[in-house]
């Protein structure tokens, strides 16, 4: 069995998938979090590894950047490989003063300028949100980790990294939006269409409204490990 973008054989991808944007990060997560990780697909340099996390089969596959890219991989995993749960583990730009660089964000809803809204049911604005069991499990997992600040709330999924209308980011911040990223709507939309589960967990890698300092290498490491631990525990819950 293969799809246009995944060449794993049937049964080689686990029902639980962690999905970072970056292919190198996928390899690192597989190395650090999975036992017996095996590369099962590598089309276009987008790797999928399958191994064992705390006794449970789990895969890690990169999504690439942006809504179209993650939509393709998430849809093919749900529809053709029987995947039940995908959690995106990515980075985001913070847009609230209370969200500091390296904090973890659990996305409870995704505002967006993506065309995905209009495509779900033409004429309607559909809400893009995670599925509740994963959301609840991630918040519970986050409460067990003491060296990280976790924010739970809405995020913004932008189709543009280098373009934004004046006032958009401040307007979103005024509505309580926590951070900006570029994939949530693609994942939440695919999960809705395919009737499966999805969640987005993020680390604030930079701050758009506040000249906050960059993360040190050590902070980056701790924050990344905390985010992946929260997501992996939620997946097996
Ligand atoms: N915009 C969009 N996506 C991002 C950003 C940003 O500023 N930072 C990290 N991911």
PDB file of N, CA, C and O in Angstrom, residues 104-138:
ATOM      1  N   UNK A 104       4.698  26.628  26.823  1.00  0.00           N
ATOM      2  CA  UNK A 104       3.950  25.678  25.984  1.00  0.00           C
ATOM      3  C   UNK A 104       2.505  26.166  25.844  1.00  0.00           C
ATOM      4  O   UNK A 104       1.936  26.735  26.787  1.00  0.00           O
ATOM      5  N   UNK A 105       1.953  25.998  24.664  1.00  0.00           N
ATOM      6  CA  UNK A 105       0.581  26.449  24.363  1.00  0.00           C
ATOM      7  C   UNK A 105      -0.222  25.260  23.843  1.00  0.00           C
ATOM      8  O   UNK A 105       0.220  24.561  22.929  1.00  0.00           O
ATOM      9  N   UNK A 106      -1.391  25.032  24.423  1.00  0.00           N
ATOM     10  CA  UNK A 106      -2.303  23.999  23.926  1.00  0.00           C
ATOM     11  C   UNK A 106      -3.439  24.729  23.208  1.00  0.00           C
ATOM     12  O   UNK A 106      -4.126  25.557  23.811  1.00  0.00           O
ATOM     13  N   UNK A 107      -3.619  24.450  21.926  1.00  0.00           N
ATOM     14  CA  UNK A 107      -4.570  25.196  21.098  1.00  0.00           C
ATOM     15  C   UNK A 107      -5.988  24.642  21.218  1.00  0.00           C
ATOM     16  O   UNK A 107      -6.281  23.540  20.776  1.00  0.00           O
ATOM     17  N   UNK A 108      -6.884  25.456  21.795  1.00  0.00           N
ATOM     18  CA  UNK A 108      -8.284  25.026  21.983  1.00  0.00           C
ATOM     19  C   UNK A 108      -9.168  25.429  20.811  1.00  0.00           C
ATOM     20  O   UNK A 108     -10.338  25.038  20.754  1.00  0.00           O
ATOM     21  N   UNK A 109      -8.636  26.269  19.918  1.00  0.00           N
ATOM     22  CA  UNK A 109      -9.399  26.724  18.748  1.00  0.00           C
ATOM     23  C   UNK A 109      -8.416  27.425  17.837  1.00  0.00           C
ATOM     24  O   UNK A 109      -7.404  27.941  18.299  1.00  0.00           O
ATOM     25  N   UNK A 110      -8.696  27.423  16.535  1.00  0.00           N
ATOM     26  CA  UNK A 110      -7.780  28.069  15.609  1.00  0.00           C
ATOM     27  C   UNK A 110      -8.512  29.073  14.730  1.00  0.00           C
ATOM     28  O   UNK A 110      -9.326  28.707  13.899  1.00  0.00           O
ATOM     29  N   UNK A 111      -8.215  30.369  14.962  1.00  0.00           N
ATOM     30  CA  UNK A 111      -8.670  31.420  14.050  1.00  0.00           C
ATOM     31  C   UNK A 111      -7.774  31.321  12.814  1.00  0.00           C
ATOM     32  O   UNK A 111      -6.619  30.882  12.919  1.00  0.00           O
ATOM     33  N   UNK A 112      -8.260  31.794  11.670  1.00  0.00           N
ATOM     34  CA  UNK A 112      -7.391  31.674  10.500  1.00  0.00           C
ATOM     35  C   UNK A 112      -7.815  32.569   9.348  1.00  0.00           C
ATOM     36  O   UNK A 112      -8.992  32.923   9.221  1.00  0.00           O
ATOM     37  N   UNK A 113      -6.852  32.917   8.501  1.00  0.00           N
ATOM     38  CA  UNK A 113      -7.158  33.580   7.231  1.00  0.00           C
ATOM     39  C   UNK A 113      -7.083  32.554   6.093  1.00  0.00           C
ATOM     40  O   UNK A 113      -7.097  32.903   4.927  1.00  0.00           O
ATOM     41  N   UNK A 114      -7.021  31.266   6.436  1.00  0.00           N
ATOM     42  CA  UNK A 114      -6.866  30.222   5.416  1.00  0.00           C
ATOM     43  C   UNK A 114      -8.158  30.014   4.636  1.00  0.00           C
ATOM     44  O   UNK A 114      -9.261  30.164   5.169  1.00  0.00           O
ATOM     45  N   UNK A 115      -8.014  29.630   3.370  1.00  0.00           N
ATOM     46  CA  UNK A 115      -9.190  29.338   2.541  1.00  0.00           C
ATOM     47  C   UNK A 115      -9.914  28.087   3.027  1.00  0.00           C
ATOM     48  O   UNK A 115     -11.021  27.799   2.582  1.00  0.00           O
ATOM     49  N   UNK A 116      -9.296  27.325   3.946  1.00  0.00           N
ATOM     50  CA  UNK A 116      -9.904  26.093   4.466  1.00  0.00           C
ATOM     51  C   UNK A 116     -11.301  26.353   5.019  1.00  0.00           C
ATOM     52  O   UNK A 116     -12.186  25.511   4.897  1.00  0.00           O
ATOM     53  N   UNK A 117     -11.519  27.532   5.624  1.00  0.00           N
ATOM     54  CA  UNK A 117     -12.849  27.842   6.171  1.00  0.00           C
ATOM     55  C   UNK A 117     -13.922  27.734   5.108  1.00  0.00           C
ATOM     56  O   UNK A 117     -14.924  27.065   5.287  1.00  0.00           O
ATOM     57  N   UNK A 118     -13.691  28.422   3.992  1.00  0.00           N
ATOM     58  CA  UNK A 118     -14.691  28.468   2.931  1.00  0.00           C
ATOM     59  C   UNK A 118     -14.872  27.132   2.233  1.00  0.00           C
ATOM     60  O   UNK A 118     -15.901  26.893   1.607  1.00  0.00           O
ATOM     61  N   UNK A 119     -13.872  26.263   2.318  1.00  0.00           N
ATOM     62  CA  UNK A 119     -13.927  24.991   1.594  1.00  0.00           C
ATOM     63  C   UNK A 119     -14.672  23.894   2.360  1.00  0.00           C
ATOM     64  O   UNK A 119     -15.102  22.919   1.766  1.00  0.00           O
ATOM     65  N   UNK A 120     -14.821  24.038   3.666  1.00  0.00           N
ATOM     66  CA  UNK A 120     -15.457  22.961   4.443  1.00  0.00           C
ATOM     67  C   UNK A 120     -16.931  22.853   4.053  1.00  0.00           C
ATOM     68  O   UNK A 120     -17.388  21.814   3.614  1.00  0.00           O
ATOM     69  N   UNK A 121     -17.691  23.936   4.243  1.00  0.00           N
ATOM     70  CA  UNK A 121     -19.083  24.007   3.772  1.00  0.00           C
ATOM     71  C   UNK A 121     -19.227  25.386   3.141  1.00  0.00           C
ATOM     72  O   UNK A 121     -19.292  26.389   3.860  1.00  0.00           O
ATOM     73  N   UNK A 122     -19.208  25.469   1.813  1.00  0.00           N
ATOM     74  CA  UNK A 122     -19.248  26.789   1.169  1.00  0.00           C
ATOM     75  C   UNK A 122     -20.405  27.645   1.707  1.00  0.00           C
ATOM     76  O   UNK A 122     -21.525  27.156   1.860  1.00  0.00           O
ATOM     77  N   UNK A 123     -20.072  28.881   2.059  1.00  0.00           N
ATOM     78  CA  UNK A 123     -21.093  29.783   2.582  1.00  0.00           C
ATOM     79  C   UNK A 123     -21.136  29.845   4.104  1.00  0.00           C
ATOM     80  O   UNK A 123     -21.763  30.734   4.669  1.00  0.00           O
ATOM     81  N   UNK A 124     -20.464  28.902   4.764  1.00  0.00           N
ATOM     82  CA  UNK A 124     -20.463  28.890   6.229  1.00  0.00           C
ATOM     83  C   UNK A 124     -19.057  29.103   6.784  1.00  0.00           C
ATOM     84  O   UNK A 124     -18.079  28.704   6.163  1.00  0.00           O
ATOM     85  N   UNK A 125     -18.970  29.691   7.961  1.00  0.00           N
ATOM     86  CA  UNK A 125     -17.698  29.763   8.681  1.00  0.00           C
ATOM     87  C   UNK A 125     -17.682  28.629   9.696  1.00  0.00           C
ATOM     88  O   UNK A 125     -18.433  28.646  10.665  1.00  0.00           O
ATOM     89  N   UNK A 126     -16.858  27.632   9.436  1.00  0.00           N
ATOM     90  CA  UNK A 126     -16.766  26.462  10.309  1.00  0.00           C
ATOM     91  C   UNK A 126     -15.732  26.754  11.403  1.00  0.00           C
ATOM     92  O   UNK A 126     -14.740  27.434  11.158  1.00  0.00           O
ATOM     93  N   UNK A 127     -15.954  26.247  12.607  1.00  0.00           N
ATOM     94  CA  UNK A 127     -14.974  26.418  13.689  1.00  0.00           C
ATOM     95  C   UNK A 127     -13.945  25.295  13.642  1.00  0.00           C
ATOM     96  O   UNK A 127     -14.306  24.128  13.475  1.00  0.00           O
ATOM     97  N   UNK A 128     -12.687  25.652  13.798  1.00  0.00           N
ATOM     98  CA  UNK A 128     -11.605  24.670  13.798  1.00  0.00           C
ATOM     99  C   UNK A 128     -11.113  24.491  15.229  1.00  0.00           C
ATOM    100  O   UNK A 128     -10.632  25.434  15.847  1.00  0.00           O
ATOM    101  N   UNK A 129     -11.267  23.286  15.747  1.00  0.00           N
ATOM    102  CA  UNK A 129     -10.962  23.034  17.154  1.00  0.00           C
ATOM    103  C   UNK A 129     -10.426  21.619  17.306  1.00  0.00           C
ATOM    104  O   UNK A 129     -10.673  20.758  16.456  1.00  0.00           O
ATOM    105  N   UNK A 130      -9.719  21.357  18.412  1.00  0.00           N
ATOM    106  CA  UNK A 130      -9.222  19.994  18.652  1.00  0.00           C
ATOM    107  C   UNK A 130     -10.366  19.100  19.120  1.00  0.00           C
ATOM    108  O   UNK A 130     -11.448  19.589  19.446  1.00  0.00           O
ATOM    109  N   UNK A 131     -10.127  17.805  19.194  1.00  0.00           N
ATOM    110  CA  UNK A 131     -11.118  16.899  19.766  1.00  0.00           C
ATOM    111  C   UNK A 131     -10.897  16.841  21.283  1.00  0.00           C
ATOM    112  O   UNK A 131      -9.765  16.950  21.765  1.00  0.00           O
ATOM    113  N   UNK A 132     -12.005  16.680  22.012  1.00  0.00           N
ATOM    114  CA  UNK A 132     -11.979  16.936  23.453  1.00  0.00           C
ATOM    115  C   UNK A 132     -11.116  15.960  24.256  1.00  0.00           C
ATOM    116  O   UNK A 132     -10.403  16.366  25.183  1.00  0.00           O
ATOM    117  N   UNK A 133     -11.170  14.671  23.930  1.00  0.00           N
ATOM    118  CA  UNK A 133     -10.406  13.708  24.741  1.00  0.00           C
ATOM    119  C   UNK A 133      -8.906  14.018  24.720  1.00  0.00           C
ATOM    120  O   UNK A 133      -8.225  13.934  25.745  1.00  0.00           O
ATOM    121  N   UNK A 134      -8.395  14.379  23.538  1.00  0.00           N
ATOM    122  CA  UNK A 134      -6.962  14.705  23.438  1.00  0.00           C
ATOM    123  C   UNK A 134      -6.660  16.004  24.176  1.00  0.00           C
ATOM    124  O   UNK A 134      -5.624  16.136  24.836  1.00  0.00           O
ATOM    125  N   UNK A 135      -7.567  16.970  24.046  1.00  0.00           N
ATOM    126  CA  UNK A 135      -7.372  18.254  24.723  1.00  0.00           C
ATOM    127  C   UNK A 135      -7.315  18.051  26.234  1.00  0.00           C
ATOM    128  O   UNK A 135      -6.392  18.514  26.913  1.00  0.00           O
ATOM    129  N   UNK A 136      -8.276  17.307  26.747  1.00  0.00           N
ATOM    130  CA  UNK A 136      -8.329  17.049  28.190  1.00  0.00           C
ATOM    131  C   UNK A 136      -7.082  16.290  28.654  1.00  0.00           C
ATOM    132  O   UNK A 136      -6.487  16.619  29.676  1.00  0.00           O
ATOM    133  N   UNK A 137      -6.667  15.299  27.860  1.00  0.00           N
ATOM    134  CA  UNK A 137      -5.493  14.499  28.241  1.00  0.00           C
ATOM    135  C   UNK A 137      -4.220  15.346  28.228  1.00  0.00           C
ATOM    136  O   UNK A 137      -3.349  15.186  29.085  1.00  0.00           O
ATOM    137  N   UNK A 138      -4.106  16.259  27.269  1.00  0.00           N
ATOM    138  CA  UNK A 138      -2.900  17.093  27.190  1.00  0.00           C
ATOM    139  C   UNK A 138      -2.844  18.065  28.369  1.00  0.00           C
ATOM    140  O   UNK A 138      -1.775  18.288  28.952  1.00  0.00           O
TER     141      UNK A 138
END
